[in-house]
mmCIF file of C-alpha atoms in Angstrom:
data_model
loop_
_atom_site.group_PDB
_atom_site.id
_atom_site.type_symbol
_atom_site.label_atom_id
_atom_site.label_comp_id
_atom_site.label_asym_id
_atom_site.label_seq_id
_atom_site.Cartn_x
_atom_site.Cartn_y
_atom_site.Cartn_z
ATOM 1 C CA MET A 1 132.136 77.516 93.944
ATOM 2 C CA LYS A 2 130.239 75.406 91.432
ATOM 3 C CA LYS A 3 127.306 74.922 93.817
ATOM 4 C CA TYR A 4 126.681 78.693 93.681
ATOM 5 C CA PHE A 5 126.848 78.807 89.881
ATOM 6 C CA GLU A 6 123.127 79.390 89.221
ATOM 7 C CA ILE A 7 122.910 82.211 91.772
ATOM 8 C CA LEU A 8 126.042 83.878 90.425
ATOM 9 C CA ARG A 9 124.730 83.726 86.861
ATOM 10 C CA LYS A 10 121.859 85.977 88.036
ATOM 11 C CA CYS A 11 124.207 88.457 89.735
ATOM 12 C CA PRO A 12 124.392 91.778 87.845
ATOM 13 C CA LEU A 13 128.162 91.908 88.397
ATOM 14 C CA PHE A 14 128.567 88.958 86.011
ATOM 15 C CA ALA A 15 126.079 90.007 83.314
ATOM 16 C CA GLU A 16 127.233 89.278 79.738
ATOM 17 C CA ILE A 17 130.137 87.172 81.005
ATOM 18 C CA LYS A 18 130.333 83.745 79.400
ATOM 19 C CA SER A 19 129.527 80.736 81.560
ATOM 20 C CA ASP A 20 132.901 79.171 80.758
ATOM 21 C CA ASP A 21 134.642 82.283 82.100
ATOM 22 C CA LEU A 22 132.834 82.373 85.442
ATOM 23 C CA ILE A 23 134.958 79.856 87.364
ATOM 24 C CA PRO A 24 138.296 81.263 86.072
ATOM 25 C CA LEU A 25 136.975 84.739 86.902
ATOM 26 C CA LEU A 26 136.218 83.792 90.510
ATOM 27 C CA ASP A 27 139.673 82.233 90.830
ATOM 28 C CA CYS A 28 141.240 85.410 89.456
ATOM 29 C CA LEU A 29 139.257 87.543 91.930
ATOM 30 C CA LYS A 30 140.100 85.179 94.802
ATOM 31 C CA ALA A 31 136.431 85.288 95.755
ATOM 32 C CA GLU A 32 135.630 83.788 99.156
ATOM 33 C CA ALA A 33 132.319 82.329 100.317
ATOM 34 C CA LYS A 34 131.434 82.667 104.005
ATOM 35 C CA SER A 35 128.518 81.570 106.182
ATOM 36 C CA TYR A 36 126.855 83.764 108.823
ATOM 37 C CA ARG A 37 124.152 83.214 111.394
ATOM 38 C CA LYS A 38 121.182 85.531 111.904
ATOM 39 C CA LYS A 39 122.240 88.876 113.476
ATOM 40 C CA ASP A 40 125.938 88.318 112.698
ATOM 41 C CA VAL A 41 127.708 91.461 111.505
ATOM 42 C CA ILE A 42 129.261 90.911 108.086
ATOM 43 C CA ILE A 43 130.733 94.393 107.627
ATOM 44 C CA SER A 44 131.153 96.689 110.634
ATOM 45 C CA GLU A 45 130.859 100.462 110.789
ATOM 46 C CA GLY A 46 134.286 102.074 110.866
ATOM 47 C CA GLU A 47 136.035 99.430 108.763
ATOM 48 C CA ALA A 48 137.840 100.357 105.577
ATOM 49 C CA ALA A 49 135.501 99.698 102.656
ATOM 50 C CA ARG A 50 137.246 97.019 100.599
ATOM 51 C CA TYR A 51 134.758 94.321 99.784
ATOM 52 C CA ILE A 52 131.910 93.880 97.355
ATOM 53 C CA GLY A 53 129.471 91.348 98.770
ATOM 54 C CA ILE A 54 127.155 88.999 96.903
ATOM 55 C CA VAL A 55 124.339 87.232 98.750
ATOM 56 C CA LEU A 56 124.384 83.521 97.921
ATOM 57 C CA SER A 57 121.583 82.416 100.266
ATOM 58 C CA GLY A 58 119.418 84.048 102.919
ATOM 59 C CA SER A 59 119.401 87.846 103.115
ATOM 60 C CA VAL A 60 121.251 90.786 104.658
ATOM 61 C CA GLN A 61 120.307 94.272 105.812
ATOM 62 C CA ILE A 62 122.309 97.460 105.401
ATOM 63 C CA GLU A 63 121.827 99.471 108.577
ATOM 64 C CA ARG A 64 122.919 102.773 110.071
ATOM 65 C CA ASN A 65 122.933 103.511 113.817
ATOM 66 C CA ASP A 66 122.861 107.047 115.201
ATOM 67 C CA TYR A 67 124.699 108.346 118.280
ATOM 68 C CA TYR A 68 121.974 106.993 120.591
ATOM 69 C CA GLY A 69 121.877 103.552 118.976
ATOM 70 C CA ASN A 70 118.662 104.082 117.013
ATOM 71 C CA ARG A 71 118.670 101.881 113.922
ATOM 72 C CA THR A 72 117.688 102.872 110.402
ATOM 73 C CA ILE A 73 117.451 100.142 107.763
ATOM 74 C CA LEU A 74 118.743 101.588 104.516
ATOM 75 C CA SER A 75 118.169 98.585 102.269
ATOM 76 C CA THR A 76 118.200 94.803 102.009
ATOM 77 C CA ALA A 77 119.972 92.351 99.721
ATOM 78 C CA GLU A 78 118.760 88.885 98.733
ATOM 79 C CA PRO A 79 120.344 86.028 96.721
ATOM 80 C CA SER A 80 122.320 87.250 93.669
ATOM 81 C CA GLU A 81 122.214 90.887 94.871
ATOM 82 C CA LEU A 82 125.234 93.037 95.756
ATOM 83 C CA PHE A 83 126.029 95.039 98.869
ATOM 84 C CA GLY A 84 128.823 97.403 99.852
ATOM 85 C CA GLU A 85 129.827 98.132 96.260
ATOM 86 C CA SER A 86 129.381 101.931 96.363
ATOM 87 C CA PHE A 87 131.554 102.345 99.447
ATOM 88 C CA ALA A 88 134.190 99.950 98.107
ATOM 89 C CA CYS A 89 134.386 101.748 94.756
ATOM 90 C CA ALA A 90 134.793 105.072 96.586
ATOM 91 C CA GLU A 91 137.494 103.507 98.794
ATOM 92 C CA VAL A 92 135.816 104.920 101.913
ATOM 93 C CA LYS A 93 138.261 104.686 104.812
ATOM 94 C CA ASN A 94 135.578 104.423 107.510
ATOM 95 C CA ILE A 95 132.409 102.798 106.239
ATOM 96 C CA PRO A 96 129.351 104.471 107.872
ATOM 97 C CA ILE A 97 127.043 101.442 107.854
ATOM 98 C CA ASN A 98 126.728 97.907 109.200
ATOM 99 C CA VAL A 99 125.830 94.939 107.020
ATOM 100 C CA VAL A 100 123.978 92.403 109.177
ATOM 101 C CA ALA A 101 122.633 88.934 108.417
ATOM 102 C CA SER A 102 118.839 89.174 108.694
ATOM 103 C CA GLU A 103 118.708 85.360 108.638
ATOM 104 C CA ASN A 104 121.225 82.540 108.328
ATOM 105 C CA CYS A 105 123.021 83.285 105.089
ATOM 106 C CA GLU A 106 125.977 82.703 102.828
ATOM 107 C CA VAL A 107 127.774 85.547 101.109
ATOM 108 C CA MET A 108 130.663 85.905 98.697
ATOM 109 C CA LEU A 109 133.204 88.638 99.394
ATOM 110 C CA ILE A 110 135.362 90.064 96.609
ATOM 111 C CA ASP A 111 138.133 92.620 97.065
ATOM 112 C CA CYS A 112 136.972 95.577 94.957
ATOM 113 C CA ARG A 113 140.537 96.342 93.871
ATOM 114 C CA ARG A 114 140.648 93.025 92.032
ATOM 115 C CA VAL A 115 137.551 94.037 90.083
ATOM 116 C CA MET A 116 138.629 97.584 89.277
ATOM 117 C CA HIS A 117 142.205 96.796 88.221
ATOM 118 C CA SER A 118 143.160 94.299 85.524
ATOM 119 C CA CYS A 119 145.298 91.423 86.704
ATOM 120 C CA SER A 120 148.693 90.394 85.303
ATOM 121 C CA ASN A 121 146.946 87.723 83.212
ATOM 122 C CA ALA A 122 145.031 90.437 81.317
ATOM 123 C CA CYS A 123 141.753 88.503 81.652
ATOM 124 C CA ASN A 124 139.309 89.689 78.988
ATOM 125 C CA PHE A 125 136.331 89.823 81.358
ATOM 126 C CA HIS A 126 137.595 92.668 83.542
ATOM 127 C CA SER A 127 136.305 95.478 81.315
ATOM 128 C CA GLN A 128 132.833 93.888 81.209
ATOM 129 C CA MET A 129 132.837 93.505 84.991
ATOM 130 C CA ILE A 130 133.796 97.151 85.509
ATOM 131 C CA PHE A 131 130.937 98.197 83.207
ATOM 132 C CA ASN A 132 128.546 95.935 85.156
ATOM 133 C CA LEU A 133 129.719 97.380 88.461
ATOM 134 C CA MET A 134 129.207 100.967 87.349
ATOM 135 C CA LYS A 135 125.742 100.099 86.039
ATOM 136 C CA THR A 136 124.848 98.484 89.376
ATOM 137 C CA VAL A 137 126.049 101.512 91.337
ATOM 138 C CA ALA A 138 123.915 103.766 89.105
ATOM 139 C CA SER A 139 120.857 101.515 89.600
ATOM 140 C CA LYS A 140 121.345 101.585 93.367
ATOM 141 C CA ASN A 141 121.451 105.378 93.179
ATOM 142 C CA ILE A 142 117.971 105.340 91.629
ATOM 143 C CA VAL A 143 116.719 103.097 94.444
ATOM 144 C CA PHE A 144 118.282 105.484 96.965
ATOM 145 C CA HIS A 145 116.290 108.361 95.490
ATOM 146 C CA GLN A 146 113.123 106.274 95.839
ATOM 147 C CA LYS A 147 113.975 105.816 99.518
ATOM 148 C CA ILE A 148 114.331 109.586 99.875
ATOM 149 C CA GLU A 149 110.920 110.042 98.236
ATOM 150 C CA ILE A 150 109.416 107.647 100.812
ATOM 151 C CA THR A 151 111.063 109.023 103.949
ATOM 152 C CA SER A 152 110.543 112.669 102.948
ATOM 153 C CA LYS A 153 106.763 112.291 103.309
ATOM 154 C CA ARG A 154 105.390 114.127 106.311
ATOM 155 C CA SER A 155 103.216 111.502 107.986
ATOM 156 C CA THR A 156 103.598 107.845 108.869
ATOM 157 C CA ARG A 157 100.600 107.032 106.661
ATOM 158 C CA GLU A 158 102.104 108.810 103.652
ATOM 159 C CA LYS A 159 105.460 107.074 104.145
ATOM 160 C CA LEU A 160 103.812 103.675 104.488
ATOM 161 C CA MET A 161 101.512 104.054 101.476
ATOM 162 C CA THR A 162 104.322 105.394 99.271
ATOM 163 C CA TYR A 163 106.462 102.398 100.229
ATOM 164 C CA LEU A 164 103.642 99.916 99.624
ATOM 165 C CA MET A 165 102.865 101.429 96.219
ATOM 166 C CA PHE A 166 106.525 101.119 95.227
ATOM 167 C CA GLN A 167 106.457 97.463 96.288
ATOM 168 C CA ALA A 168 103.233 96.775 94.369
ATOM 169 C CA LYS A 169 104.710 98.395 91.258
ATOM 170 C CA ARG A 170 107.868 96.320 91.656
ATOM 171 C CA ALA A 171 105.828 93.115 92.038
ATOM 172 C CA LYS A 172 103.536 94.179 89.160
ATOM 173 C CA GLN A 173 100.490 93.163 91.157
ATOM 174 C CA SER A 174 98.425 94.341 94.124
ATOM 175 C CA ARG A 175 99.484 91.394 96.310
ATOM 176 C CA PHE A 176 103.102 91.234 97.394
ATOM 177 C CA GLU A 177 105.489 90.347 100.209
ATOM 178 C CA ILE A 178 107.867 92.801 101.868
ATOM 179 C CA PRO A 179 111.256 91.814 103.342
ATOM 180 C CA PHE A 180 110.552 93.317 106.792
ATOM 181 C CA ASP A 181 108.751 92.479 110.010
ATOM 182 C CA ARG A 182 106.933 95.349 111.788
ATOM 183 C CA GLN A 183 109.960 96.656 113.701
ATOM 184 C CA GLU A 184 112.164 96.448 110.620
ATOM 185 C CA LEU A 185 109.550 98.256 108.529
ATOM 186 C CA ALA A 186 109.382 101.017 111.146
ATOM 187 C CA ASP A 187 113.194 101.281 111.094
ATOM 188 C CA TYR A 188 113.186 101.441 107.291
ATOM 189 C CA LEU A 189 110.527 104.171 107.185
ATOM 190 C CA GLY A 190 112.066 106.061 110.107
ATOM 191 C CA VAL A 191 108.884 106.004 112.216
ATOM 192 C CA ASP A 192 107.727 104.753 115.603
ATOM 193 C CA ARG A 193 106.615 101.124 115.601
ATOM 194 C CA SER A 194 103.419 101.706 117.606
ATOM 195 C CA GLY A 195 102.425 104.579 115.317
ATOM 196 C CA LEU A 196 103.078 102.387 112.295
ATOM 197 C CA SER A 197 100.927 99.573 113.720
ATOM 198 C CA ASN A 198 98.111 102.043 114.374
ATOM 199 C CA GLU A 199 98.221 103.317 110.785
ATOM 200 C CA ILE A 200 98.200 99.768 109.401
ATOM 201 C CA SER A 201 95.136 98.983 111.528
ATOM 202 C CA LYS A 202 93.368 102.150 110.342
ATOM 203 C CA LEU A 203 94.130 101.410 106.690
ATOM 204 C CA LYS A 204 92.777 97.879 107.083
ATOM 205 C CA THR A 205 89.598 99.181 108.752
ATOM 206 C CA GLU A 206 89.135 101.744 105.966
ATOM 207 C CA GLY A 207 89.501 99.027 103.330
ATOM 208 C CA VAL A 208 92.628 100.555 101.793
ATOM 209 C CA ILE A 209 94.907 97.605 102.445
ATOM 210 C CA ASP A 210 94.838 94.059 103.728
ATOM 211 C CA CYS A 211 97.806 92.376 105.334
ATOM 212 C CA ARG A 212 98.975 89.378 107.299
ATOM 213 C CA LYS A 213 102.486 89.533 108.726
ATOM 214 C CA ASN A 214 104.669 90.672 105.819
ATOM 215 C CA HIS A 215 102.092 89.887 103.120
ATOM 216 C CA PHE A 216 100.239 92.973 101.868
ATOM 217 C CA GLU A 217 97.508 93.736 99.370
ATOM 218 C CA LEU A 218 96.407 97.116 98.051
ATOM 219 C CA LEU A 219 92.597 97.074 97.777
#
């Protein structure tokens, strides 16, 4: 676990926890690191929601598929970020999403029950971890509302520009990189890929944006 120490120190689940407590904490939680290849399913729809995941390297996507197999990308998680925590805390019996490796990655899986309930050793870091977990869930709820604001726009152009402005604000500059290719961006926005490509071309021609692959600039 020591090789993941720097990434874990940045994880919001372990905020305000002393460095000397981190290794004993992981032992107490029986945390397990696993490797996945691109497109591997880490958590499958229909499973009982038990695990909180932490991305150690690479990235993952949280996806939902409708009855006809159409994919919607709900969010992404990159190194030090959590996934699956809301469903695990709610003890959802049939998780409604898939978590998929968007590239070769390593993740740490922690049984949520070991976070939420103090162990027999009465480790002093459990209360801090529970506070951190609740704060993370609340922060994710804010991000979810931002996603609703994006996808509730009427047109593909409005959805795209709202998303790009959120990303520019997050990056604190007009040039930024998004975590999606064109198909993934279309799946995230809930629009047709060809229509999205047309809008991007129009916005470039009008001098509103510039882009190359997943690198964008608001002009």
